[in-house]
Amino acid sequence: PVLVLAGARIVYGVRAGFVRWVGVAITMAGILLIATEGEPARILELQINKGDFFAFLSAAIYAAFTLALRKKPPLSAMAFFLGVALAALVSSAPMMLVEAWLGAAIWPGWQGLMVLLYVAVFTSIIGQICWIRAVEIIGPGRAGVFQNLVPVFGAISSVVVLREAFHWHHAASLGL
């Protein structure tokens, strides 16, 4: 959300008001709390690794996608998503075929197929179509704020589905 907000300012000149920046500060406090497991002084011990870089890169690419939606062709969200999905299929299929040919492909079992089906239907198809439509209706800057709900639903899912432990710092971070 912070990257979308900053990008909306840079690309489209959309100014964020004081309340949005307060929201950004509260969000960043929540991230700090969860990253340090409730002990903010531990921030000095954290090290940035390759995974952190790729997570940031992913967020930056998704922010760029969200900002670009403002200029998308006048298609329905479903038609636009179909085009994006087909482009993803065409661009990823060659490497999948190379992995399979080299014997390096890891094929999912029954549980993996169920997870794949869930991700494909709910987060990819339904979630993305709703996201594209939301950006059409309220714009990328305002829609970006709702990305703050992703960790909330992720945490709920990890506790319910994966039986992960839930601690006070999780609740406080989600509250922020």
Short mmCIF file of N, CA and C in Angstrom, two decimals:
data_model
loop_
_atom_site.label_atom_id
_atom_site.label_comp_id
_atom_site.label_asym_id
_atom_site.label_seq_id
_atom_site.Cartn_x
_atom_site.Cartn_y
_atom_site.Cartn_z
N PRO A 1 0.80 -1.21 0.00
CA PRO A 1 0.00 0.00 0.00
C PRO A 1 0.84 1.27 0.00
N VAL A 2 1.95 1.25 0.72
CA VAL A 2 2.82 2.43 0.76
C VAL A 2 3.39 2.69 -0.63
N LEU A 3 3.77 1.63 -1.33
CA LEU A 3 4.33 1.80 -2.67
C LEU A 3 3.27 2.30 -3.65
N VAL A 4 2.03 1.84 -3.52
CA VAL A 4 0.95 2.32 -4.38
C VAL A 4 0.69 3.79 -4.09
N LEU A 5 0.65 4.16 -2.84
CA LEU A 5 0.41 5.54 -2.45
C LEU A 5 1.51 6.46 -2.98
N ALA A 6 2.75 6.05 -2.79
CA ALA A 6 3.88 6.85 -3.30
C ALA A 6 3.87 6.88 -4.82
N GLY A 7 3.59 5.73 -5.44
CA GLY A 7 3.54 5.68 -6.90
C GLY A 7 2.43 6.53 -7.47
N ALA A 8 1.27 6.56 -6.81
CA ALA A 8 0.16 7.40 -7.28
C ALA A 8 0.55 8.87 -7.25
N ARG A 9 1.36 9.24 -6.27
CA ARG A 9 1.84 10.62 -6.19
C ARG A 9 2.82 10.92 -7.32
N ILE A 10 3.77 10.00 -7.53
CA ILE A 10 4.81 10.21 -8.55
C ILE A 10 4.23 10.15 -9.96
N VAL A 11 3.43 9.14 -10.23
CA VAL A 11 2.95 8.90 -11.60
C VAL A 11 1.77 9.79 -11.96
N TYR A 12 0.80 9.94 -11.04
CA TYR A 12 -0.42 10.66 -11.37
C TYR A 12 -0.59 11.98 -10.63
N GLY A 13 0.33 12.29 -9.73
CA GLY A 13 0.23 13.54 -8.98
C GLY A 13 -0.85 13.53 -7.90
N VAL A 14 -1.32 12.36 -7.53
CA VAL A 14 -2.36 12.24 -6.51
C VAL A 14 -1.73 12.50 -5.15
N ARG A 15 -2.25 13.49 -4.46
CA ARG A 15 -1.73 13.81 -3.12
C ARG A 15 -2.48 13.02 -2.07
N ALA A 16 -1.71 12.48 -1.15
CA ALA A 16 -2.32 11.78 -0.02
C ALA A 16 -2.44 12.77 1.12
N GLY A 17 -3.58 12.75 1.76
CA GLY A 17 -3.82 13.65 2.87
C GLY A 17 -3.14 13.18 4.14
N PHE A 18 -3.23 14.01 5.15
CA PHE A 18 -2.62 13.72 6.45
C PHE A 18 -3.10 12.40 7.02
N VAL A 19 -4.40 12.14 6.92
CA VAL A 19 -4.97 10.93 7.49
C VAL A 19 -4.36 9.69 6.84
N ARG A 20 -4.16 9.72 5.53
CA ARG A 20 -3.55 8.55 4.85
C ARG A 20 -2.12 8.34 5.33
N TRP A 21 -1.38 9.43 5.52
CA TRP A 21 0.00 9.27 5.97
C TRP A 21 0.05 8.77 7.42
N VAL A 22 -0.91 9.17 8.22
CA VAL A 22 -1.01 8.60 9.57
C VAL A 22 -1.26 7.11 9.45
N GLY A 23 -2.14 6.73 8.52
CA GLY A 23 -2.40 5.31 8.27
C GLY A 23 -1.15 4.56 7.85
N VAL A 24 -0.33 5.19 7.02
CA VAL A 24 0.95 4.59 6.60
C VAL A 24 1.85 4.38 7.82
N ALA A 25 1.92 5.38 8.68
CA ALA A 25 2.76 5.27 9.88
C ALA A 25 2.27 4.15 10.79
N ILE A 26 0.97 4.04 10.95
CA ILE A 26 0.41 2.96 11.79
C ILE A 26 0.70 1.60 11.16
N THR A 27 0.54 1.51 9.85
CA THR A 27 0.85 0.27 9.14
C THR A 27 2.31 -0.12 9.33
N MET A 28 3.19 0.85 9.19
CA MET A 28 4.62 0.57 9.35
C MET A 28 4.92 0.12 10.78
N ALA A 29 4.22 0.69 11.75
CA ALA A 29 4.40 0.25 13.15
C ALA A 29 3.96 -1.20 13.30
N GLY A 30 2.87 -1.57 12.63
CA GLY A 30 2.42 -2.96 12.67
C GLY A 30 3.42 -3.91 12.04
N ILE A 31 4.03 -3.48 10.93
CA ILE A 31 5.06 -4.29 10.27
C ILE A 31 6.27 -4.45 11.19
N LEU A 32 6.68 -3.36 11.80
CA LEU A 32 7.80 -3.41 12.74
C LEU A 32 7.51 -4.36 13.89
N LEU A 33 6.31 -4.30 14.41
CA LEU A 33 5.93 -5.16 15.53
C LEU A 33 5.97 -6.63 15.15
N ILE A 34 5.46 -6.98 13.99
CA ILE A 34 5.44 -8.38 13.58
C ILE A 34 6.83 -8.85 13.18
N ALA A 35 7.60 -8.00 12.53
CA ALA A 35 8.95 -8.39 12.09
C ALA A 35 9.89 -8.62 13.27
N THR A 36 9.63 -7.93 14.37
CA THR A 36 10.51 -8.05 15.54
C THR A 36 9.90 -8.92 16.64
N GLU A 37 8.79 -9.58 16.34
CA GLU A 37 8.08 -10.43 17.29
C GLU A 37 7.76 -9.71 18.59
N GLY A 38 7.35 -8.45 18.47
CA GLY A 38 6.93 -7.69 19.63
C GLY A 38 8.04 -7.00 20.39
N GLU A 39 9.26 -7.08 19.89
CA GLU A 39 10.39 -6.42 20.55
C GLU A 39 11.08 -5.50 19.55
N PRO A 40 10.57 -4.26 19.38
CA PRO A 40 11.11 -3.36 18.35
C PRO A 40 12.61 -3.13 18.40
N ALA A 41 13.24 -3.29 19.57
CA ALA A 41 14.70 -3.12 19.65
C ALA A 41 15.42 -4.17 18.80
N ARG A 42 14.76 -5.28 18.52
CA ARG A 42 15.38 -6.34 17.71
C ARG A 42 15.58 -5.93 16.25
N ILE A 43 15.03 -4.78 15.86
CA ILE A 43 15.19 -4.31 14.48
C ILE A 43 16.68 -4.19 14.13
N LEU A 44 17.48 -3.88 15.14
CA LEU A 44 18.91 -3.73 14.92
C LEU A 44 19.59 -5.06 14.62
N GLU A 45 18.96 -6.18 15.01
CA GLU A 45 19.53 -7.51 14.79
C GLU A 45 19.10 -8.11 13.46
N LEU A 46 18.05 -7.55 12.83
CA LEU A 46 17.53 -8.13 11.61
C LEU A 46 18.51 -7.91 10.45
N GLN A 47 18.56 -8.90 9.59
CA GLN A 47 19.40 -8.81 8.40
C GLN A 47 18.51 -8.97 7.18
N ILE A 48 18.81 -8.19 6.16
CA ILE A 48 18.06 -8.31 4.91
C ILE A 48 18.70 -9.41 4.09
N ASN A 49 17.87 -10.33 3.62
CA ASN A 49 18.40 -11.43 2.82
C ASN A 49 17.77 -11.43 1.43
N LYS A 50 18.11 -12.42 0.64
CA LYS A 50 17.63 -12.51 -0.74
C LYS A 50 16.10 -12.58 -0.78
N GLY A 51 15.50 -13.33 0.14
CA GLY A 51 14.05 -13.45 0.18
C GLY A 51 13.38 -12.12 0.44
N ASP A 52 13.96 -11.31 1.32
CA ASP A 52 13.42 -9.97 1.60
C ASP A 52 13.46 -9.11 0.34
N PHE A 53 14.56 -9.21 -0.40
CA PHE A 53 14.69 -8.46 -1.65
C PHE A 53 13.58 -8.86 -2.62
N PHE A 54 13.37 -10.17 -2.77
CA PHE A 54 12.36 -10.64 -3.71
C PHE A 54 10.94 -10.28 -3.24
N ALA A 55 10.70 -10.27 -1.94
CA ALA A 55 9.40 -9.85 -1.42
C ALA A 55 9.15 -8.39 -1.74
N PHE A 56 10.17 -7.55 -1.56
CA PHE A 56 10.04 -6.13 -1.89
C PHE A 56 9.84 -5.94 -3.39
N LEU A 57 10.62 -6.67 -4.19
CA LEU A 57 10.49 -6.58 -5.64
C LEU A 57 9.08 -6.97 -6.08
N SER A 58 8.55 -8.03 -5.48
CA SER A 58 7.18 -8.47 -5.79
C SER A 58 6.17 -7.38 -5.45
N ALA A 59 6.34 -6.77 -4.29
CA ALA A 59 5.43 -5.69 -3.88
C ALA A 59 5.53 -4.50 -4.83
N ALA A 60 6.73 -4.18 -5.27
CA ALA A 60 6.93 -3.06 -6.19
C ALA A 60 6.29 -3.36 -7.55
N ILE A 61 6.43 -4.57 -8.03
CA ILE A 61 5.82 -4.96 -9.31
C ILE A 61 4.29 -4.91 -9.20
N TYR A 62 3.76 -5.41 -8.08
CA TYR A 62 2.31 -5.39 -7.91
C TYR A 62 1.81 -3.95 -7.78
N ALA A 63 2.57 -3.09 -7.13
CA ALA A 63 2.19 -1.68 -7.05
C ALA A 63 2.17 -1.06 -8.44
N ALA A 64 3.17 -1.39 -9.27
CA ALA A 64 3.20 -0.89 -10.65
C ALA A 64 1.99 -1.39 -11.43
N PHE A 65 1.64 -2.67 -11.24
CA PHE A 65 0.45 -3.23 -11.89
C PHE A 65 -0.80 -2.47 -11.46
N THR A 66 -0.92 -2.21 -10.16
CA THR A 66 -2.08 -1.49 -9.65
C THR A 66 -2.16 -0.09 -10.24
N LEU A 67 -1.03 0.59 -10.32
CA LEU A 67 -1.01 1.93 -10.90
C LEU A 67 -1.34 1.89 -12.38
N ALA A 68 -0.86 0.88 -13.09
CA ALA A 68 -1.12 0.76 -14.52
C ALA A 68 -2.59 0.46 -14.82
N LEU A 69 -3.30 -0.11 -13.86
CA LEU A 69 -4.71 -0.42 -14.08
C LEU A 69 -5.53 0.84 -14.39
N ARG A 70 -5.04 1.97 -13.94
CA ARG A 70 -5.76 3.22 -14.21
C ARG A 70 -5.81 3.50 -15.71
N LYS A 71 -4.84 2.98 -16.44
CA LYS A 71 -4.75 3.24 -17.88
C LYS A 71 -5.11 2.00 -18.71
N LYS A 72 -5.73 1.01 -18.08
CA LYS A 72 -6.05 -0.21 -18.81
C LYS A 72 -7.07 0.08 -19.91
N PRO A 73 -7.08 -0.78 -20.93
CA PRO A 73 -8.07 -0.58 -21.99
C PRO A 73 -9.50 -0.71 -21.44
N PRO A 74 -10.47 -0.16 -22.13
CA PRO A 74 -11.85 -0.20 -21.63
C PRO A 74 -12.48 -1.60 -21.80
N LEU A 75 -11.96 -2.55 -21.04
CA LEU A 75 -12.47 -3.91 -21.04
C LEU A 75 -13.09 -4.20 -19.69
N SER A 76 -13.93 -5.21 -19.64
CA SER A 76 -14.45 -5.63 -18.34
C SER A 76 -13.30 -6.21 -17.54
N ALA A 77 -13.46 -6.25 -16.22
CA ALA A 77 -12.43 -6.82 -15.35
C ALA A 77 -12.16 -8.27 -15.73
N MET A 78 -13.21 -9.01 -16.09
CA MET A 78 -13.06 -10.42 -16.46
C MET A 78 -12.24 -10.56 -17.74
N ALA A 79 -12.54 -9.76 -18.75
CA ALA A 79 -11.81 -9.83 -20.01
C ALA A 79 -10.35 -9.42 -19.82
N PHE A 80 -10.12 -8.37 -19.05
CA PHE A 80 -8.76 -7.93 -18.80
C PHE A 80 -7.97 -9.00 -18.06
N PHE A 81 -8.60 -9.58 -17.02
CA PHE A 81 -7.93 -10.64 -16.26
C PHE A 81 -7.59 -11.82 -17.16
N LEU A 82 -8.50 -12.19 -18.05
CA LEU A 82 -8.23 -13.30 -18.97
C LEU A 82 -6.99 -13.01 -19.81
N GLY A 83 -6.86 -11.78 -20.28
CA GLY A 83 -5.67 -11.41 -21.06
C GLY A 83 -4.40 -11.49 -20.24
N VAL A 84 -4.45 -10.99 -19.00
CA VAL A 84 -3.28 -11.05 -18.12
C VAL A 84 -2.93 -12.50 -17.80
N ALA A 85 -3.95 -13.33 -17.54
CA ALA A 85 -3.71 -14.74 -17.22
C ALA A 85 -3.11 -15.48 -18.41
N LEU A 86 -3.60 -15.20 -19.60
CA LEU A 86 -3.04 -15.85 -20.79
C LEU A 86 -1.59 -15.42 -21.02
N ALA A 87 -1.30 -14.14 -20.79
CA ALA A 87 0.08 -13.67 -20.93
C ALA A 87 0.99 -14.37 -19.92
N ALA A 88 0.49 -14.55 -18.69
CA ALA A 88 1.27 -15.26 -17.67
C ALA A 88 1.50 -16.71 -18.07
N LEU A 89 0.49 -17.35 -18.61
CA LEU A 89 0.63 -18.74 -19.05
C LEU A 89 1.66 -18.85 -20.16
N VAL A 90 1.56 -18.01 -21.15
CA VAL A 90 2.48 -18.06 -22.29
C VAL A 90 3.91 -17.77 -21.85
N SER A 91 4.09 -16.81 -20.94
CA SER A 91 5.44 -16.45 -20.52
C SER A 91 6.06 -17.46 -19.56
N SER A 92 5.24 -18.20 -18.80
CA SER A 92 5.80 -19.15 -17.85
C SER A 92 5.88 -20.58 -18.38
N ALA A 93 5.10 -20.91 -19.40
CA ALA A 93 5.08 -22.28 -19.92
C ALA A 93 6.45 -22.76 -20.43
N PRO A 94 7.22 -21.96 -21.14
CA PRO A 94 8.51 -22.47 -21.62
C PRO A 94 9.43 -22.95 -20.49
N MET A 95 9.51 -22.20 -19.39
CA MET A 95 10.39 -22.63 -18.30
C MET A 95 9.83 -23.86 -17.59
N MET A 96 8.51 -23.98 -17.52
CA MET A 96 7.93 -25.18 -16.93
C MET A 96 8.28 -26.40 -17.79
N LEU A 97 8.21 -26.24 -19.10
CA LEU A 97 8.55 -27.35 -20.00
C LEU A 97 10.03 -27.71 -19.89
N VAL A 98 10.90 -26.71 -19.73
CA VAL A 98 12.33 -26.98 -19.54
C VAL A 98 12.56 -27.74 -18.25
N GLU A 99 11.90 -27.32 -17.16
CA GLU A 99 12.03 -28.04 -15.89
C GLU A 99 11.58 -29.49 -16.03
N ALA A 100 10.46 -29.70 -16.69
CA ALA A 100 9.95 -31.07 -16.87
C ALA A 100 10.92 -31.89 -17.72
N TRP A 101 11.45 -31.30 -18.78
CA TRP A 101 12.37 -32.00 -19.68
C TRP A 101 13.66 -32.38 -18.95
N LEU A 102 14.11 -31.49 -18.03
CA LEU A 102 15.33 -31.76 -17.26
C LEU A 102 15.08 -32.69 -16.07
N GLY A 103 13.82 -33.02 -15.85
CA GLY A 103 13.48 -33.87 -14.70
C GLY A 103 13.55 -33.12 -13.38
N ALA A 104 13.50 -31.80 -13.43
CA ALA A 104 13.62 -30.99 -12.22
C ALA A 104 12.26 -30.50 -11.71
N ALA A 105 11.20 -30.85 -12.42
CA ALA A 105 9.87 -30.40 -12.00
C ALA A 105 9.45 -31.14 -10.74
N ILE A 106 8.81 -30.43 -9.85
CA ILE A 106 8.27 -31.03 -8.63
C ILE A 106 6.75 -30.99 -8.78
N TRP A 107 6.16 -32.16 -8.94
CA TRP A 107 4.72 -32.23 -9.16
C TRP A 107 3.99 -32.34 -7.83
N PRO A 108 2.89 -31.61 -7.68
CA PRO A 108 2.18 -31.64 -6.41
C PRO A 108 1.40 -32.93 -6.21
N GLY A 109 1.23 -33.30 -4.94
CA GLY A 109 0.36 -34.43 -4.59
C GLY A 109 -1.07 -33.94 -4.48
N TRP A 110 -1.93 -34.77 -3.90
CA TRP A 110 -3.34 -34.43 -3.76
C TRP A 110 -3.53 -33.14 -2.96
N GLN A 111 -2.84 -33.01 -1.82
CA GLN A 111 -2.98 -31.81 -1.00
C GLN A 111 -2.47 -30.58 -1.76
N GLY A 112 -1.37 -30.73 -2.46
CA GLY A 112 -0.83 -29.63 -3.26
C GLY A 112 -1.80 -29.20 -4.36
N LEU A 113 -2.46 -30.17 -4.98
CA LEU A 113 -3.45 -29.84 -6.00
C LEU A 113 -4.64 -29.08 -5.40
N MET A 114 -5.04 -29.44 -4.19
CA MET A 114 -6.13 -28.73 -3.52
C MET A 114 -5.73 -27.29 -3.19
N VAL A 115 -4.49 -27.12 -2.74
CA VAL A 115 -3.99 -25.77 -2.46
C VAL A 115 -3.93 -24.97 -3.77
N LEU A 116 -3.46 -25.60 -4.83
CA LEU A 116 -3.39 -24.95 -6.13
C LEU A 116 -4.77 -24.53 -6.62
N LEU A 117 -5.75 -25.41 -6.45
CA LEU A 117 -7.12 -25.09 -6.84
C LEU A 117 -7.66 -23.90 -6.04
N TYR A 118 -7.40 -23.90 -4.73
CA TYR A 118 -7.84 -22.78 -3.88
C TYR A 118 -7.20 -21.47 -4.35
N VAL A 119 -5.89 -21.50 -4.56
CA VAL A 119 -5.18 -20.29 -4.98
C VAL A 119 -5.68 -19.83 -6.35
N ALA A 120 -5.87 -20.78 -7.26
CA ALA A 120 -6.32 -20.43 -8.61
C ALA A 120 -7.70 -19.78 -8.59
N VAL A 121 -8.64 -20.39 -7.86
CA VAL A 121 -10.01 -19.90 -7.89
C VAL A 121 -10.19 -18.64 -7.05
N PHE A 122 -9.77 -18.69 -5.79
CA PHE A 122 -10.09 -17.60 -4.88
C PHE A 122 -9.13 -16.42 -4.98
N THR A 123 -7.84 -16.67 -4.83
CA THR A 123 -6.91 -15.53 -4.84
C THR A 123 -6.59 -15.05 -6.24
N SER A 124 -6.49 -15.96 -7.18
CA SER A 124 -6.11 -15.53 -8.53
C SER A 124 -7.30 -15.02 -9.33
N ILE A 125 -8.31 -15.83 -9.50
CA ILE A 125 -9.42 -15.42 -10.36
C ILE A 125 -10.34 -14.43 -9.65
N ILE A 126 -10.98 -14.86 -8.60
CA ILE A 126 -11.97 -14.00 -7.93
C ILE A 126 -11.29 -12.76 -7.32
N GLY A 127 -10.19 -12.98 -6.62
CA GLY A 127 -9.49 -11.85 -5.98
C GLY A 127 -9.01 -10.82 -6.98
N GLN A 128 -8.41 -11.26 -8.07
CA GLN A 128 -7.87 -10.32 -9.05
C GLN A 128 -8.96 -9.59 -9.81
N ILE A 129 -10.03 -10.28 -10.14
CA ILE A 129 -11.14 -9.60 -10.83
C ILE A 129 -11.74 -8.53 -9.92
N CYS A 130 -11.92 -8.87 -8.66
CA CYS A 130 -12.44 -7.87 -7.70
C CYS A 130 -11.46 -6.72 -7.55
N TRP A 131 -10.16 -7.03 -7.51
CA TRP A 131 -9.14 -5.97 -7.38
C TRP A 131 -9.16 -5.03 -8.58
N ILE A 132 -9.19 -5.60 -9.78
CA ILE A 132 -9.21 -4.78 -11.00
C ILE A 132 -10.44 -3.87 -11.00
N ARG A 133 -11.58 -4.42 -10.62
CA ARG A 133 -12.82 -3.63 -10.58
C ARG A 133 -12.74 -2.54 -9.50
N ALA A 134 -12.17 -2.87 -8.35
CA ALA A 134 -12.03 -1.87 -7.28
C ALA A 134 -11.17 -0.70 -7.73
N VAL A 135 -10.07 -0.99 -8.41
CA VAL A 135 -9.20 0.09 -8.89
C VAL A 135 -9.93 0.94 -9.92
N GLU A 136 -10.77 0.29 -10.76
CA GLU A 136 -11.58 1.06 -11.72
C GLU A 136 -12.51 2.03 -10.99
N ILE A 137 -13.10 1.57 -9.91
CA ILE A 137 -14.12 2.36 -9.21
C ILE A 137 -13.51 3.46 -8.35
N ILE A 138 -12.49 3.13 -7.53
CA ILE A 138 -11.99 4.13 -6.56
C ILE A 138 -10.56 4.58 -6.82
N GLY A 139 -9.89 4.04 -7.82
CA GLY A 139 -8.53 4.47 -8.15
C GLY A 139 -7.47 3.70 -7.37
N PRO A 140 -6.24 3.71 -7.88
CA PRO A 140 -5.19 2.90 -7.27
C PRO A 140 -4.76 3.37 -5.89
N GLY A 141 -4.73 4.67 -5.64
CA GLY A 141 -4.28 5.17 -4.34
C GLY A 141 -5.20 4.73 -3.22
N ARG A 142 -6.50 4.89 -3.42
CA ARG A 142 -7.46 4.48 -2.38
C ARG A 142 -7.57 2.97 -2.29
N ALA A 143 -7.54 2.28 -3.43
CA ALA A 143 -7.64 0.82 -3.39
C ALA A 143 -6.42 0.20 -2.71
N GLY A 144 -5.27 0.81 -2.90
CA GLY A 144 -4.03 0.28 -2.32
C GLY A 144 -4.09 0.13 -0.81
N VAL A 145 -4.86 0.97 -0.16
CA VAL A 145 -4.99 0.90 1.30
C VAL A 145 -5.56 -0.45 1.73
N PHE A 146 -6.43 -1.01 0.91
CA PHE A 146 -7.07 -2.27 1.27
C PHE A 146 -6.12 -3.46 1.19
N GLN A 147 -4.94 -3.27 0.59
CA GLN A 147 -3.95 -4.34 0.60
C GLN A 147 -3.48 -4.62 2.03
N ASN A 148 -3.72 -3.68 2.93
CA ASN A 148 -3.38 -3.91 4.34
C ASN A 148 -4.17 -5.08 4.92
N LEU A 149 -5.25 -5.47 4.28
CA LEU A 149 -6.05 -6.59 4.77
C LEU A 149 -5.45 -7.94 4.40
N VAL A 150 -4.52 -7.97 3.46
CA VAL A 150 -3.91 -9.24 3.05
C VAL A 150 -3.26 -9.95 4.24
N PRO A 151 -2.42 -9.27 5.05
CA PRO A 151 -1.84 -9.98 6.19
C PRO A 151 -2.88 -10.40 7.23
N VAL A 152 -3.96 -9.64 7.34
CA VAL A 152 -5.00 -10.01 8.30
C VAL A 152 -5.60 -11.36 7.91
N PHE A 153 -6.01 -11.47 6.66
CA PHE A 153 -6.60 -12.73 6.19
C PHE A 153 -5.56 -13.84 6.13
N GLY A 154 -4.32 -13.49 5.81
CA GLY A 154 -3.24 -14.48 5.82
C GLY A 154 -3.01 -15.06 7.21
N ALA A 155 -3.02 -14.19 8.21
CA ALA A 155 -2.83 -14.64 9.59
C ALA A 155 -4.00 -15.51 10.05
N ILE A 156 -5.20 -15.08 9.74
CA ILE A 156 -6.38 -15.87 10.11
C ILE A 156 -6.31 -17.25 9.45
N SER A 157 -5.97 -17.28 8.18
CA SER A 157 -5.86 -18.55 7.46
C SER A 157 -4.77 -19.43 8.04
N SER A 158 -3.63 -18.85 8.41
CA SER A 158 -2.54 -19.66 8.93
C SER A 158 -2.89 -20.28 10.28
N VAL A 159 -3.68 -19.56 11.08
CA VAL A 159 -4.10 -20.11 12.37
C VAL A 159 -5.17 -21.19 12.16
N VAL A 160 -6.14 -20.91 11.32
CA VAL A 160 -7.25 -21.85 11.12
C VAL A 160 -6.82 -23.07 10.31
N VAL A 161 -6.14 -22.85 9.20
CA VAL A 161 -5.82 -23.95 8.29
C VAL A 161 -4.54 -24.67 8.70
N LEU A 162 -3.49 -23.91 9.01
CA LEU A 162 -2.19 -24.52 9.30
C LEU A 162 -1.96 -24.74 10.79
N ARG A 163 -2.88 -24.27 11.63
CA ARG A 163 -2.76 -24.43 13.09
C ARG A 163 -1.51 -23.75 13.63
N GLU A 164 -1.15 -22.61 13.04
CA GLU A 164 0.00 -21.84 13.52
C GLU A 164 -0.32 -21.22 14.88
N ALA A 165 0.70 -21.01 15.67
CA ALA A 165 0.52 -20.35 16.98
C ALA A 165 0.21 -18.87 16.76
N PHE A 166 -0.64 -18.32 17.60
CA PHE A 166 -1.02 -16.92 17.51
C PHE A 166 -0.63 -16.25 18.82
N HIS A 167 0.22 -15.22 18.74
CA HIS A 167 0.75 -14.55 19.93
C HIS A 167 0.22 -13.13 20.01
N TRP A 168 0.47 -12.49 21.15
CA TRP A 168 -0.02 -11.12 21.37
C TRP A 168 0.48 -10.15 20.31
N HIS A 169 1.74 -10.32 19.87
CA HIS A 169 2.28 -9.37 18.90
C HIS A 169 1.59 -9.53 17.54
N HIS A 170 1.08 -10.73 17.24
CA HIS A 170 0.30 -10.91 16.01
C HIS A 170 -0.98 -10.09 16.10
N ALA A 171 -1.69 -10.21 17.23
CA ALA A 171 -2.94 -9.48 17.41
C ALA A 171 -2.70 -7.96 17.36
N ALA A 172 -1.65 -7.52 18.05
CA ALA A 172 -1.36 -6.07 18.07
C ALA A 172 -1.00 -5.58 16.68
N SER A 173 -0.21 -6.33 15.95
CA SER A 173 0.19 -5.95 14.60
C SER A 173 -1.02 -5.89 13.67
N LEU A 174 -1.88 -6.91 13.75
CA LEU A 174 -3.07 -6.91 12.92
C LEU A 174 -3.99 -5.75 13.27
N GLY A 175 -4.06 -5.43 14.56
CA GLY A 175 -4.87 -4.29 14.98
C GLY A 175 -4.36 -2.98 14.41
N LEU A 176 -3.04 -2.84 14.37
CA LEU A 176 -2.45 -1.64 13.78
C LEU A 176 -2.74 -1.58 12.30
#
